[in-house]
Structures are given as C-alpha cells and as structure tokens.
Amino acid sequence: MLRCHTPPQCRLGAGGAGAGVLLRQRSEVAVRCRAQQVSGVEAAAAAGTPAARAAVGGGERTSLAERLRLGSLLEDGLSYKESFIVRCYEVGINKTATVETIANLLQEVGCNHAQSVGFSTDGFATTTTMRKLGLIWVTNRMHIEIYKYPAWGDVVEIETWCQEDGKIGTRRDWILKDLANGEVIGRATSKWVMMNQNTRRLQRVSDDVRDEVFVHCPKTPRLAFPEENNGSLKKIPVLTDPAQHSRLGLVPRRADLDMNQHVNNVTYIGWVLESIPQDIIDTHELQTITLDYRRECQHDDIVDSLTYIEEGEEKSSNGSAFAAPHPEEQRQFLHCLRFAGNGNEINRGRTVWRKLAR
C-alpha cells in the first residue's frame, strides 16, 4: 500500500513567521509534496507493484496534472477552488498581474472545474448529450471587477461555480481572494449560451442536457454580484462614429487562436485596451471591464478598436459592495471592436478606471 510520507520541509509550524508567509509557503510546498508523492507512485509502478501500476495507468486513474494541481471540488461538489502563484511573466508595467492574466486564470479554473465533474476536455466543456447533438457553449458576456491587483509572487485563490441562466444559457461566477489574508480582491461573472457547432445557431438547453449540467450547480441562486443594479447587469449601448480614440488594423496572431481555431476570448480584452488613451494608461488602472461577445473572429480577420468617452458617466462603484475610488478619480469608457472590412460589430464593452495610487 502506498503512502505519502510528509517530509520535514512540508511540516510548517508557527515558528514566528507571519500568517501570510505561512499560507504562501503552504501553497508552494504543497506542489513539492505532491511532486514527491507522484514520483514515489511512479517509481513503485516502475518496480512492478500492482497497486502502483493501477494508480498510474489503470481504472479510475487521475492525470499527473490533476495530482499536482492546487485545486479541487468543495465538499458539496457544487463549486471548485484553485490557487495560483502569479508568475513574473504575468505582470505588467505596474508590477502587478495584468487584467489579461486575471482573465486567463478565470478561464483556467473554469475549465478545470468542468473537467473535475467529468465534462469533456476538448475545449468545449461539453456533456455526453451535447457531443451527440453537436452542441457547444459560447461566451455571451464577461464582467470582471478587480479591487486589488496581485503582484508577482502573490498567491491567488479562485472559487468558481455555474448555474442556470434562462432557457438557452448558463452563467459562471468567480470570487478571487488573496490567499495570504483571505481578502476578496476581485469578482467576475459570465453568461454562456448553447450553440449548434455546425449551424452556428443558438439552441435551447434540452432537459437531457439540463440534467447533466445542473446537477453540479447550486440548487438556489448564488451570485458573485448579488447587489441590485450592479455593473454586471448594465447594458452597453450601440456605438456609432466618430470615436474619440481608435487603433485600426489589428490582426490576430497565431498565438491568439484557441484550441477551437477561433480568437481566444482574452485576446479581445487586449484589443479593447489598445485604443485607450495613453494618459489614462499612465495615470489609472483598470477597475472594471464588461464585454458583450457578438461575433466570432477568425485568424485572417482585420479588427478596428474604437473607444468612446461615456457621456454622463456614472461616478459610482457600479453597485459594488466594495470600496470605490473618489468620484473625481474615476474615468469610464465605451468600446467597440469591429471588422475593418465591413464594419460589423464583433464586441462591445465598457471599462471603468481608477486613479493609480502613487
């Protein structure tokens, strides 16, 4: 029988270190402990131990990634939580994680959640019935609020869950915390709709799919943004020329394509930010971003990014229960991504920026 013996360096005591340091150490040594456990299992398997061979290559096996990952379903099985260390290549000019990094982490933990409950790993997070009918999920809206950006080396804990949203969709919510002190540093929500992969038409969620998906969801609504009139509910108007700021002729790179051969959702965030005025980038940081996805973008498309100052912008926290900057320190913009050739809208968005604390 295989056991994971805890080596001395994995036993953390109070030892005079701060709670935040200990929490970060626990996250880091957990990786080392799991790596040692996996190494021991694989070594035993190589030596011919039947139980070990089963653990590595048989039956109800888990992948090496699953055993090393710092994430798991919570006890009730209705949400998933995972921790991430912010890497040096994930921070930007302010020496903190970029919003693209945050969005990528949200996407990663969402995919890992879907995988942990047995949905497919082909990039679509589909159920058995969905695959038979050629159905996939596509993003309809994404709303992210960041109250404090994590720095290089910080450990971020993200909890996510999904639930029903209307007849043709579902929603996924996230809460981000600083693992060192438990502080909520961000929240996010998204809406997804079901689409036929072949006809590209939206489709109602059938009872069979509903039974497969929503058994893993909270039975009563649980919202990352429970406040009335919060920013995630605010509509984004149709935008027309002229835009006050623009960046024209953006072309998808090969690295912008996801495993489904479409431009990744996170790439749109970067394109939106390309047309933000430089003086805003220099003096503010992004607090809130909302994106409505309206059309798919392919590798050979050319995209224009347009930014508008929002007239009569609301000097508020958009319904957030968390502290907002002083009204004079906030700026708000509307955005449109469109095809350069025919002008068709790909994406529309809203961003709220707060003054940088120097």
CSV table of C-alpha atoms in Angstrom, one decimal:
chain,number,residue,atom,x,y,z
A,1,MET,CA,0.0,0.0,0.0
A,2,LEU,CA,1.4,3.4,-1.0
A,3,ARG,CA,1.5,6.3,1.5
A,4,CYS,CA,2.6,9.9,1.1
A,5,HIS,CA,5.1,10.4,4.0
A,6,THR,CA,5.3,14.1,4.8
A,7,PRO,CA,8.9,15.2,4.6
A,8,PRO,CA,10.3,17.6,7.3
A,9,GLN,CA,10.2,20.6,4.9
A,10,CYS,CA,6.5,20.2,4.4
A,11,ARG,CA,5.7,20.5,8.2
A,12,LEU,CA,5.0,24.2,8.8
A,13,GLY,CA,4.8,25.5,12.3
A,14,ALA,CA,4.0,28.9,13.7
A,15,GLY,CA,7.8,29.5,14.0
A,16,GLY,CA,7.5,33.2,14.3
A,17,ALA,CA,6.5,33.7,10.6
A,18,GLY,CA,3.5,35.8,9.7
A,19,ALA,CA,0.3,34.1,8.7
A,20,GLY,CA,0.5,35.4,5.2
A,21,VAL,CA,4.0,34.0,4.8
A,22,LEU,CA,2.9,30.6,6.1
A,23,LEU,CA,-0.1,30.5,3.8
A,24,ARG,CA,2.1,31.2,0.8
A,25,GLN,CA,4.7,28.6,2.0
A,26,ARG,CA,1.9,26.0,2.3
A,27,SER,CA,0.9,26.6,-1.3
A,28,GLU,CA,4.4,26.3,-2.5
A,29,VAL,CA,5.3,23.2,-0.5
A,30,ALA,CA,2.1,21.5,-1.5
A,31,VAL,CA,3.4,21.4,-5.0
A,32,ARG,CA,6.7,19.9,-3.8
A,33,CYS,CA,4.9,17.4,-1.6
A,34,ARG,CA,2.6,16.3,-4.4
A,35,ALA,CA,5.5,16.0,-6.8
A,36,GLN,CA,7.3,13.8,-4.3
A,37,GLN,CA,4.1,11.7,-3.9
A,38,VAL,CA,3.8,11.3,-7.7
A,39,SER,CA,7.4,10.4,-8.0
A,40,GLY,CA,7.0,7.8,-5.4
A,41,VAL,CA,4.0,6.3,-7.1
A,42,GLU,CA,5.6,6.2,-10.5
A,43,ALA,CA,8.8,4.7,-9.1
A,44,ALA,CA,6.8,1.9,-7.4
A,45,ALA,CA,4.9,1.4,-10.6
A,46,ALA,CA,8.2,1.0,-12.5
A,47,ALA,CA,9.3,-1.6,-9.9
A,48,GLY,CA,6.2,-3.6,-10.7
A,49,THR,CA,3.9,-3.0,-7.7
A,50,PRO,CA,0.4,-3.9,-8.9
A,51,ALA,CA,-1.3,-1.3,-6.8
A,52,ALA,CA,1.1,1.3,-8.0
A,53,ARG,CA,0.6,0.3,-11.7
A,54,ALA,CA,-3.1,0.7,-11.2
A,55,ALA,CA,-2.6,4.2,-9.6
A,56,VAL,CA,-0.6,5.3,-12.6
A,57,GLY,CA,-2.2,3.6,-15.5
A,58,GLY,CA,-5.4,1.8,-14.8
A,59,GLY,CA,-9.1,2.2,-14.0
A,60,GLU,CA,-10.1,5.3,-12.2
A,61,ARG,CA,-6.8,7.0,-12.7
A,62,THR,CA,-6.1,10.7,-12.4
A,63,SER,CA,-3.6,12.6,-14.6
A,64,LEU,CA,-0.3,13.9,-13.4
A,65,ALA,CA,-1.7,17.4,-13.8
A,66,GLU,CA,-4.7,16.7,-11.7
A,67,ARG,CA,-2.5,15.3,-8.9
A,68,LEU,CA,-0.2,18.3,-8.9
A,69,ARG,CA,-2.9,20.9,-9.4
A,70,LEU,CA,-3.7,23.1,-6.3
A,71,GLY,CA,-7.4,22.8,-6.9
A,72,SER,CA,-10.4,20.6,-6.1
A,73,LEU,CA,-14.2,20.5,-5.8
A,74,LEU,CA,-15.5,21.7,-2.5
A,75,GLU,CA,-17.2,19.2,-0.1
A,76,ASP,CA,-20.7,19.8,-1.5
A,77,GLY,CA,-19.4,19.3,-5.0
A,78,LEU,CA,-21.2,22.4,-6.2
A,79,SER,CA,-18.1,24.7,-6.6
A,80,TYR,CA,-14.4,24.4,-7.3
A,81,LYS,CA,-11.5,26.2,-5.8
A,82,GLU,CA,-7.9,26.5,-7.0
A,83,SER,CA,-4.8,28.5,-6.1
A,84,PHE,CA,-2.3,30.1,-8.4
A,85,ILE,CA,1.1,31.8,-7.9
A,86,VAL,CA,1.5,34.9,-10.0
A,87,ARG,CA,4.5,34.4,-12.3
A,88,CYS,CA,6.9,37.1,-13.4
A,89,TYR,CA,5.7,37.0,-17.0
A,90,GLU,CA,2.1,37.6,-15.9
A,91,VAL,CA,2.7,41.1,-14.5
A,92,GLY,CA,2.7,44.3,-16.4
A,93,ILE,CA,4.1,47.8,-16.2
A,94,ASN,CA,2.7,48.4,-12.8
A,95,LYS,CA,4.4,45.3,-11.4
A,96,THR,CA,1.1,43.6,-10.8
A,97,ALA,CA,-0.9,41.0,-12.7
A,98,THR,CA,-2.5,42.3,-15.9
A,99,VAL,CA,-6.2,42.0,-16.5
A,100,GLU,CA,-5.4,39.5,-19.3
A,101,THR,CA,-3.6,37.4,-16.6
A,102,ILE,CA,-6.7,37.5,-14.4
A,103,ALA,CA,-9.0,36.6,-17.3
A,104,ASN,CA,-6.7,33.7,-18.3
A,105,LEU,CA,-6.8,32.4,-14.7
A,106,LEU,CA,-10.6,32.6,-14.7
A,107,GLN,CA,-10.7,30.6,-17.9
A,108,GLU,CA,-8.3,28.1,-16.5
A,109,VAL,CA,-10.2,27.5,-13.2
A,110,GLY,CA,-13.5,27.3,-15.2
A,111,CYS,CA,-12.0,24.6,-17.5
A,112,ASN,CA,-10.5,22.7,-14.5
A,113,HIS,CA,-13.9,22.8,-12.8
A,114,ALA,CA,-15.7,21.4,-15.9
A,115,GLN,CA,-13.0,18.6,-16.1
A,116,SER,CA,-13.3,17.8,-12.4
A,117,VAL,CA,-17.1,17.0,-12.8
A,118,GLY,CA,-16.5,14.8,-15.9
A,119,PHE,CA,-17.2,17.1,-18.8
A,120,SER,CA,-15.1,16.8,-21.9
A,121,THR,CA,-11.6,18.1,-22.1
A,122,ASP,CA,-11.8,19.0,-25.8
A,123,GLY,CA,-12.0,22.7,-25.1
A,124,PHE,CA,-15.9,22.9,-25.2
A,125,ALA,CA,-16.7,21.5,-21.7
A,126,THR,CA,-19.5,19.5,-23.2
A,127,THR,CA,-21.6,16.7,-21.8
A,128,THR,CA,-22.3,13.4,-23.4
A,129,THR,CA,-25.6,14.6,-24.9
A,130,MET,CA,-24.1,17.8,-26.1
A,131,ARG,CA,-21.5,15.9,-28.0
A,132,LYS,CA,-24.0,13.6,-29.6
A,133,LEU,CA,-26.1,16.6,-30.8
A,134,GLY,CA,-23.1,18.8,-31.8
A,135,LEU,CA,-23.7,21.5,-29.2
A,136,ILE,CA,-21.2,23.7,-27.6
A,137,TRP,CA,-21.1,26.6,-25.1
A,138,VAL,CA,-20.1,30.1,-26.3
A,139,THR,CA,-19.4,33.2,-24.3
A,140,ASN,CA,-22.1,35.9,-24.4
A,141,ARG,CA,-20.9,38.3,-21.7
A,142,MET,CA,-18.0,38.7,-19.4
A,143,HIS,CA,-17.8,41.1,-16.4
A,144,ILE,CA,-14.7,41.4,-14.2
A,145,GLU,CA,-14.1,43.7,-11.3
A,146,ILE,CA,-10.6,43.9,-9.7
A,147,TYR,CA,-10.3,45.7,-6.3
A,148,LYS,CA,-6.6,45.0,-5.8
A,149,TYR,CA,-4.3,43.5,-8.4
A,150,PRO,CA,-2.0,40.7,-7.1
A,151,ALA,CA,1.8,41.2,-7.5
A,152,TRP,CA,4.5,38.9,-8.7
A,153,GLY,CA,4.8,36.0,-6.2
A,154,ASP,CA,1.4,36.5,-4.6
A,155,VAL,CA,-0.9,33.5,-4.3
A,156,VAL,CA,-4.5,34.0,-5.6
A,157,GLU,CA,-7.3,31.7,-4.6
A,158,ILE,CA,-10.2,31.5,-7.1
A,159,GLU,CA,-13.6,29.8,-6.4
A,160,THR,CA,-16.0,29.2,-9.3
A,161,TRP,CA,-19.4,27.7,-9.8
A,162,CYS,CA,-22.0,27.7,-12.6
A,163,GLN,CA,-25.8,27.7,-12.6
A,164,GLU,CA,-28.8,28.0,-14.9
A,165,ASP,CA,-29.5,31.3,-16.7
A,166,GLY,CA,-32.6,31.4,-18.8
A,167,LYS,CA,-33.7,28.8,-21.4
A,168,ILE,CA,-30.6,28.8,-23.6
A,169,GLY,CA,-27.8,29.6,-21.3
A,170,THR,CA,-25.8,29.2,-18.1
A,171,ARG,CA,-23.7,31.5,-16.0
A,172,ARG,CA,-20.4,31.1,-14.4
A,173,ASP,CA,-19.2,33.2,-11.4
A,174,TRP,CA,-15.9,33.6,-9.7
A,175,ILE,CA,-14.6,35.1,-6.4
A,176,LEU,CA,-10.8,35.9,-6.2
A,177,LYS,CA,-9.0,36.1,-2.9
A,178,ASP,CA,-5.5,36.9,-1.7
A,179,LEU,CA,-4.6,33.5,-0.1
A,180,ALA,CA,-2.3,35.2,2.4
A,181,ASN,CA,-5.1,37.1,4.2
A,182,GLY,CA,-8.4,36.0,2.7
A,183,GLU,CA,-9.1,39.4,1.3
A,184,VAL,CA,-11.5,39.5,-1.7
A,185,ILE,CA,-9.5,41.1,-4.4
A,186,GLY,CA,-11.9,40.6,-7.3
A,187,ARG,CA,-15.2,39.1,-8.6
A,188,ALA,CA,-16.4,38.1,-12.0
A,189,THR,CA,-19.4,36.7,-13.8
A,190,SER,CA,-20.1,35.5,-17.3
A,191,LYS,CA,-23.0,34.3,-19.4
A,192,TRP,CA,-22.8,31.4,-21.8
A,193,VAL,CA,-25.3,30.3,-24.5
A,194,MET,CA,-25.7,27.0,-26.2
A,195,MET,CA,-24.9,26.9,-29.9
A,196,ASN,CA,-25.1,24.2,-32.6
A,197,GLN,CA,-21.5,23.7,-33.7
A,198,ASN,CA,-22.4,23.1,-37.4
A,199,THR,CA,-25.2,25.6,-38.0
A,200,ARG,CA,-23.8,28.2,-35.6
A,201,ARG,CA,-27.3,28.9,-34.4
A,202,LEU,CA,-28.3,29.3,-30.7
A,203,GLN,CA,-30.3,26.4,-29.2
A,204,ARG,CA,-32.4,25.9,-26.2
A,205,VAL,CA,-31.0,23.8,-23.4
A,206,SER,CA,-32.8,20.5,-23.5
A,207,ASP,CA,-34.0,18.6,-20.4
A,208,ASP,CA,-31.3,15.9,-21.0
A,209,VAL,CA,-28.5,18.5,-21.1
A,210,ARG,CA,-30.1,20.3,-18.2
A,211,ASP,CA,-30.0,17.1,-16.1
A,212,GLU,CA,-26.3,16.5,-17.0
A,213,VAL,CA,-25.1,20.1,-16.3
A,214,PHE,CA,-27.2,21.5,-13.4
A,215,VAL,CA,-26.7,18.5,-11.1
A,216,HIS,CA,-23.3,20.1,-10.4
A,217,CYS,CA,-24.7,23.5,-9.7
A,218,PRO,CA,-26.1,25.2,-6.6
A,219,LYS,CA,-29.8,24.5,-6.1
A,220,THR,CA,-30.6,28.1,-5.1
A,221,PRO,CA,-29.1,31.1,-6.9
A,222,ARG,CA,-25.6,32.1,-5.8
A,223,LEU,CA,-24.3,35.3,-7.4
A,224,ALA,CA,-20.8,36.8,-7.2
A,225,PHE,CA,-22.7,40.2,-7.6
A,226,PRO,CA,-25.9,39.9,-5.5
A,227,GLU,CA,-26.3,43.7,-5.3
A,228,GLU,CA,-29.2,45.3,-7.2
A,229,ASN,CA,-28.3,47.4,-10.2
A,230,ASN,CA,-24.7,46.2,-10.1
A,231,GLY,CA,-22.4,46.8,-13.0
A,232,SER,CA,-22.6,43.3,-14.5
A,233,LEU,CA,-26.3,44.0,-15.4
A,234,LYS,CA,-25.7,47.3,-17.0
A,235,LYS,CA,-26.5,47.4,-20.8
A,236,ILE,CA,-23.9,48.6,-23.3
A,237,PRO,CA,-25.4,50.9,-26.0
A,238,VAL,CA,-24.8,50.6,-29.7
A,239,LEU,CA,-21.9,52.8,-30.6
A,240,THR,CA,-21.6,54.9,-33.8
A,241,ASP,CA,-18.8,57.0,-35.3
A,242,PRO,CA,-16.9,59.1,-34.6
A,243,ALA,CA,-14.9,57.5,-31.8
A,244,GLN,CA,-12.6,59.8,-29.8
A,245,HIS,CA,-9.8,57.2,-29.8
A,246,SER,CA,-9.0,54.3,-32.1
A,247,ARG,CA,-6.5,51.7,-33.0
A,248,LEU,CA,-7.0,50.4,-36.5
A,249,GLY,CA,-5.9,47.3,-38.4
A,250,LEU,CA,-5.3,44.8,-35.6
A,251,VAL,CA,-4.5,41.3,-36.9
A,252,PRO,CA,-4.8,38.1,-34.8
A,253,ARG,CA,-1.5,36.4,-34.2
A,254,ARG,CA,-1.3,32.6,-34.4
A,255,ALA,CA,-0.8,32.6,-30.7
A,256,ASP,CA,-4.2,34.4,-30.3
A,257,LEU,CA,-6.1,31.3,-31.6
A,258,ASP,CA,-7.5,28.8,-29.1
A,259,MET,CA,-7.8,25.1,-29.4
A,260,ASN,CA,-11.0,25.5,-31.4
A,261,GLN,CA,-9.3,27.7,-34.0
A,262,HIS,CA,-11.0,30.9,-33.0
A,263,VAL,CA,-9.6,34.0,-31.4
A,264,ASN,CA,-9.5,33.4,-27.7
A,265,ASN,CA,-11.9,35.4,-25.5
A,266,VAL,CA,-9.0,37.0,-23.6
A,267,THR,CA,-7.5,38.5,-26.8
A,268,TYR,CA,-10.5,40.8,-27.2
A,269,ILE,CA,-9.6,42.4,-23.8
A,270,GLY,CA,-6.2,43.3,-25.1
A,271,TRP,CA,-7.7,44.7,-28.3
A,272,VAL,CA,-10.1,46.9,-26.4
A,273,LEU,CA,-7.2,48.3,-24.3
A,274,GLU,CA,-5.2,49.1,-27.4
A,275,SER,CA,-7.4,52.2,-28.1
A,276,ILE,CA,-7.4,53.5,-24.5
A,277,PRO,CA,-5.6,56.9,-24.4
A,278,GLN,CA,-2.0,56.7,-23.2
A,279,ASP,CA,-2.6,59.3,-20.5
A,280,ILE,CA,-5.2,57.0,-18.9
A,281,ILE,CA,-2.8,54.1,-19.0
A,282,ASP,CA,-0.1,56.2,-17.3
A,283,THR,CA,-2.3,57.6,-14.5
A,284,HIS,CA,-5.1,55.0,-13.9
A,285,GLU,CA,-5.6,51.3,-13.6
A,286,LEU,CA,-8.5,49.2,-14.8
A,287,GLN,CA,-11.1,48.5,-12.2
A,288,THR,CA,-14.0,47.0,-14.2
A,289,ILE,CA,-14.4,45.6,-17.7
A,290,THR,CA,-17.6,44.3,-19.3
A,291,LEU,CA,-17.6,42.7,-22.7
A,292,ASP,CA,-20.5,41.5,-24.9
A,293,TYR,CA,-19.4,39.0,-27.5
A,294,ARG,CA,-21.4,39.3,-30.6
A,295,ARG,CA,-19.4,37.6,-33.5
A,296,GLU,CA,-16.6,35.1,-33.8
A,297,CYS,CA,-13.2,36.3,-35.1
A,298,GLN,CA,-11.1,34.1,-37.4
A,299,HIS,CA,-7.3,34.1,-37.9
A,300,ASP,CA,-7.5,36.1,-41.2
A,301,ASP,CA,-9.8,38.9,-39.9
A,302,ILE,CA,-8.6,42.5,-39.5
A,303,VAL,CA,-10.1,44.4,-36.5
A,304,ASP,CA,-10.6,48.0,-35.6
A,305,SER,CA,-10.7,49.0,-31.9
A,306,LEU,CA,-12.7,52.1,-31.1
A,307,THR,CA,-13.0,53.9,-27.7
A,308,TYR,CA,-15.6,56.5,-26.7
A,309,ILE,CA,-15.7,58.6,-23.5
A,310,GLU,CA,-19.0,57.6,-21.9
A,311,GLU,CA,-21.3,60.7,-21.8
A,312,GLY,CA,-22.8,61.4,-18.3
A,313,GLU,CA,-20.6,58.6,-16.9
A,314,GLU,CA,-21.8,57.4,-13.5
A,315,LYS,CA,-19.3,58.3,-10.8
A,316,SER,CA,-20.0,55.2,-8.7
A,317,SER,CA,-18.8,51.8,-7.8
A,318,ASN,CA,-21.4,50.2,-10.2
A,319,GLY,CA,-23.3,48.7,-7.4
A,320,SER,CA,-20.2,47.0,-5.9
A,321,ALA,CA,-20.2,46.4,-2.2
A,322,PHE,CA,-16.5,47.1,-2.1
A,323,ALA,CA,-14.8,50.4,-1.7
A,324,ALA,CA,-14.7,52.6,-4.8
A,325,PRO,CA,-12.3,55.5,-5.6
A,326,HIS,CA,-13.2,59.1,-5.0
A,327,PRO,CA,-15.6,60.1,-7.9
A,328,GLU,CA,-13.1,62.6,-9.4
A,329,GLU,CA,-10.5,59.8,-9.7
A,330,GLN,CA,-12.7,57.5,-11.9
A,331,ARG,CA,-12.9,57.5,-15.7
A,332,GLN,CA,-15.4,55.5,-17.8
A,333,PHE,CA,-15.3,54.5,-21.5
A,334,LEU,CA,-17.4,52.6,-24.0
A,335,HIS,CA,-15.7,50.3,-26.6
A,336,CYS,CA,-16.4,48.7,-29.9
A,337,LEU,CA,-14.4,46.0,-31.8
A,338,ARG,CA,-15.5,45.7,-35.4
A,339,PHE,CA,-14.3,44.1,-38.7
A,340,ALA,CA,-12.2,46.6,-40.7
A,341,GLY,CA,-13.7,45.4,-44.0
A,342,ASN,CA,-17.5,45.5,-43.5
A,343,GLY,CA,-17.8,47.3,-40.1
A,344,ASN,CA,-19.8,44.5,-38.5
A,345,GLU,CA,-19.6,44.6,-34.7
A,346,ILE,CA,-17.5,41.8,-33.1
A,347,ASN,CA,-17.6,43.0,-29.5
A,348,ARG,CA,-18.8,46.0,-27.4
A,349,GLY,CA,-17.6,46.8,-24.0
A,350,ARG,CA,-17.4,49.2,-21.0
A,351,THR,CA,-14.3,49.9,-18.9
A,352,VAL,CA,-14.0,51.8,-15.6
A,353,TRP,CA,-10.6,53.1,-14.5
A,354,ARG,CA,-9.5,54.3,-11.1
A,355,LYS,CA,-6.6,56.7,-10.3
A,356,LEU,CA,-3.3,55.0,-9.6
A,357,ALA,CA,-2.1,55.4,-6.0
A,358,ARG,CA,1.5,56.7,-6.3
